[in-house]
Coordinates of C-alpha atoms and ligand atoms in Angstrom, one line a residue:
M1 CA 10.7 -13.7 0.7
M2 CA 8.4 -15.0 -1.1
D3 CA 6.2 -16.3 1.9
D4 CA 6.2 -13.4 3.1
V5 CA 5.6 -11.0 0.6
K6 CA 2.1 -13.8 0.4
Q7 CA 1.3 -12.7 3.9
D8 CA 1.7 -8.9 3.4
L9 CA -0.8 -9.5 0.9
E10 CA -3.1 -11.9 3.0
L11 CA -3.4 -9.3 5.7
A12 CA -3.6 -6.6 2.9
Q13 CA -7.1 -8.5 1.8
K14 CA -8.2 -8.8 5.7
M15 CA -7.9 -5.4 6.1
Q16 CA -10.3 -4.0 3.4
S17 CA -12.6 -5.1 5.6
Y18 CA -12.2 -2.0 7.7
S19 CA -12.5 0.5 4.9
Y20 CA -14.7 3.0 5.0
E21 CA -15.4 3.5 1.5
P22 CA -19.6 4.0 1.2
Y23 CA -19.0 6.8 -1.7
S24 CA -17.0 4.7 -4.4
D25 CA -17.8 1.2 -3.3
F26 CA -13.7 0.4 -3.8
Y27 CA -12.2 -1.2 -0.4
V28 CA -8.3 -1.3 -0.7
G29 CA -6.1 -2.8 2.2
A30 CA -2.3 -1.9 2.7
V31 CA 0.7 -3.4 5.1
L32 CA 3.6 -1.5 5.3
T33 CA 6.5 -3.7 6.4
T34 CA 9.3 -1.4 8.2
K35 CA 13.3 -2.1 7.7
S36 CA 13.1 -3.8 11.0
G37 CA 10.1 -5.9 10.3
K38 CA 7.4 -4.3 11.9
K39 CA 4.2 -4.0 10.2
Y40 CA 1.5 -1.0 9.9
T41 CA -2.3 -1.4 8.2
G42 CA -4.2 0.6 6.6
C43 CA -7.9 1.2 4.8
N44 CA -9.2 3.4 2.8
I45 CA -11.4 6.3 4.4
A46 CA -13.8 8.4 2.7
N47 CA -15.4 11.1 3.8
H48 CA -18.6 13.0 1.9
G49 CA -16.8 15.6 -0.2
I50 CA -13.6 15.5 1.1
Q51 CA -10.5 13.8 -0.8
A52 CA -10.3 10.4 0.4
I53 CA -7.1 9.0 2.8
C54 CA -5.9 5.8 0.7
A55 CA -5.3 3.0 2.7
E56 CA -1.4 3.3 1.6
R57 CA -1.4 6.4 3.9
V58 CA -2.9 5.2 6.4
A59 CA -0.2 2.7 6.7
F60 CA 2.5 5.5 6.5
V61 CA 0.7 8.3 8.6
K62 CA 0.4 5.2 11.5
A63 CA 4.1 4.4 11.2
L64 CA 5.3 7.9 10.6
S65 CA 3.6 9.1 13.7
E66 CA 5.3 6.6 15.6
G67 CA 8.4 7.8 14.9
E68 CA 9.5 5.1 12.0
R69 CA 11.4 6.4 9.0
E70 CA 13.2 3.1 7.5
F71 CA 10.9 1.4 5.4
E72 CA 11.7 -1.9 3.1
R73 CA 7.9 -2.6 1.3
I74 CA 4.4 -1.8 0.8
A75 CA 1.6 -4.6 -0.1
V76 CA -1.8 -3.6 -1.7
V77 CA -4.7 -4.9 -2.6
G78 CA -7.9 -3.4 -3.8
S79 CA -11.4 -4.5 -5.3
N80 CA -15.3 -3.9 -5.1
V81 CA -15.8 -7.0 -3.1
R82 CA -14.7 -6.7 0.9
G83 CA -11.7 -9.4 0.8
Q84 CA -11.3 -10.5 -2.9
G85 CA -8.1 -8.5 -2.9
E86 CA -7.5 -8.2 -6.6
A87 CA -4.6 -6.1 -7.6
C88 CA -4.1 -2.8 -7.3
L89 CA -1.0 0.0 -7.5
P90 CA -0.8 3.1 -5.6
C91 CA -2.8 6.4 -7.0
G92 CA -0.5 9.7 -8.0
Y93 CA -0.9 11.2 -4.7
C94 CA 0.1 8.4 -2.7
R95 CA 3.1 7.5 -4.8
Q96 CA 4.5 11.1 -4.3
F97 CA 4.0 11.1 -0.3
M98 CA 5.5 7.9 -0.3
S99 CA 8.1 8.9 -2.3
E100 CA 9.6 11.4 0.3
F101 CA 10.2 8.8 3.1
V102 CA 11.3 5.6 0.9
E103 CA 14.4 4.7 -1.1
A104 CA 14.2 4.3 -4.5
N105 CA 14.7 0.4 -4.2
F106 CA 11.3 0.5 -1.7
K107 CA 8.9 -1.9 -3.2
V108 CA 5.1 -2.0 -3.7
F109 CA 3.4 -5.9 -4.2
T110 CA 0.3 -6.5 -5.2
V111 CA -1.5 -9.5 -6.2
D112 CA -1.5 -11.1 -9.7
H113 CA -3.9 -14.5 -10.2
Q114 CA -2.5 -15.1 -13.4
E115 CA 1.4 -14.5 -12.3
E116 CA 3.1 -18.6 -10.9
K117 CA 4.5 -16.4 -7.7
G118 CA 1.5 -14.9 -7.2
Y119 CA 2.2 -11.3 -7.0
Q120 CA 3.2 -8.0 -8.8
E121 CA 6.5 -6.3 -7.7
Y122 CA 7.5 -2.5 -8.8
K123 CA 10.6 -0.5 -7.3
M124 CA 9.6 2.9 -6.2
D125 CA 11.8 4.5 -8.5
E126 CA 9.6 2.6 -11.7
L127 CA 6.4 4.0 -10.3
L128 CA 7.5 7.4 -9.6
P129 CA 10.1 7.9 -12.2
F130 CA 10.0 11.7 -11.6
G131 CA 8.7 12.8 -8.4
F132 CA 8.2 16.1 -7.7
E133 CA 11.6 17.2 -5.3
L134 CA 12.3 20.9 -3.6
Ligands
ZN1 ZN1 -3.4 6.8 -2.8

């Protein structure tokens, strides 16, 4: 599990190179893993005057649009330098979006160079304890 997470974080870091973010210069990469082990990658994409699409939602939309509905974890990194891969957690919009498609124990990982294992780990219900539900 530890090595798998590290590989996801490294791939997320590589995904930062595809970010289209000329307005904020903040580059985010994400790697979503399904319960069957399939990976879907994402990077953030911004447009002038329009809400940016975050890396996490890009990865989810790619997976959802191919019929995936069972998700295990997502790895996210972000930084002002492409490929630097600093700690970055999903924004509020992404937390709500993801919560509709995952279980409470879905894991979110981001890098942490201070931690011995090299990453931080959160459960979905820690990141969004009172998500909107109909
Ligand atoms: Zn977001």
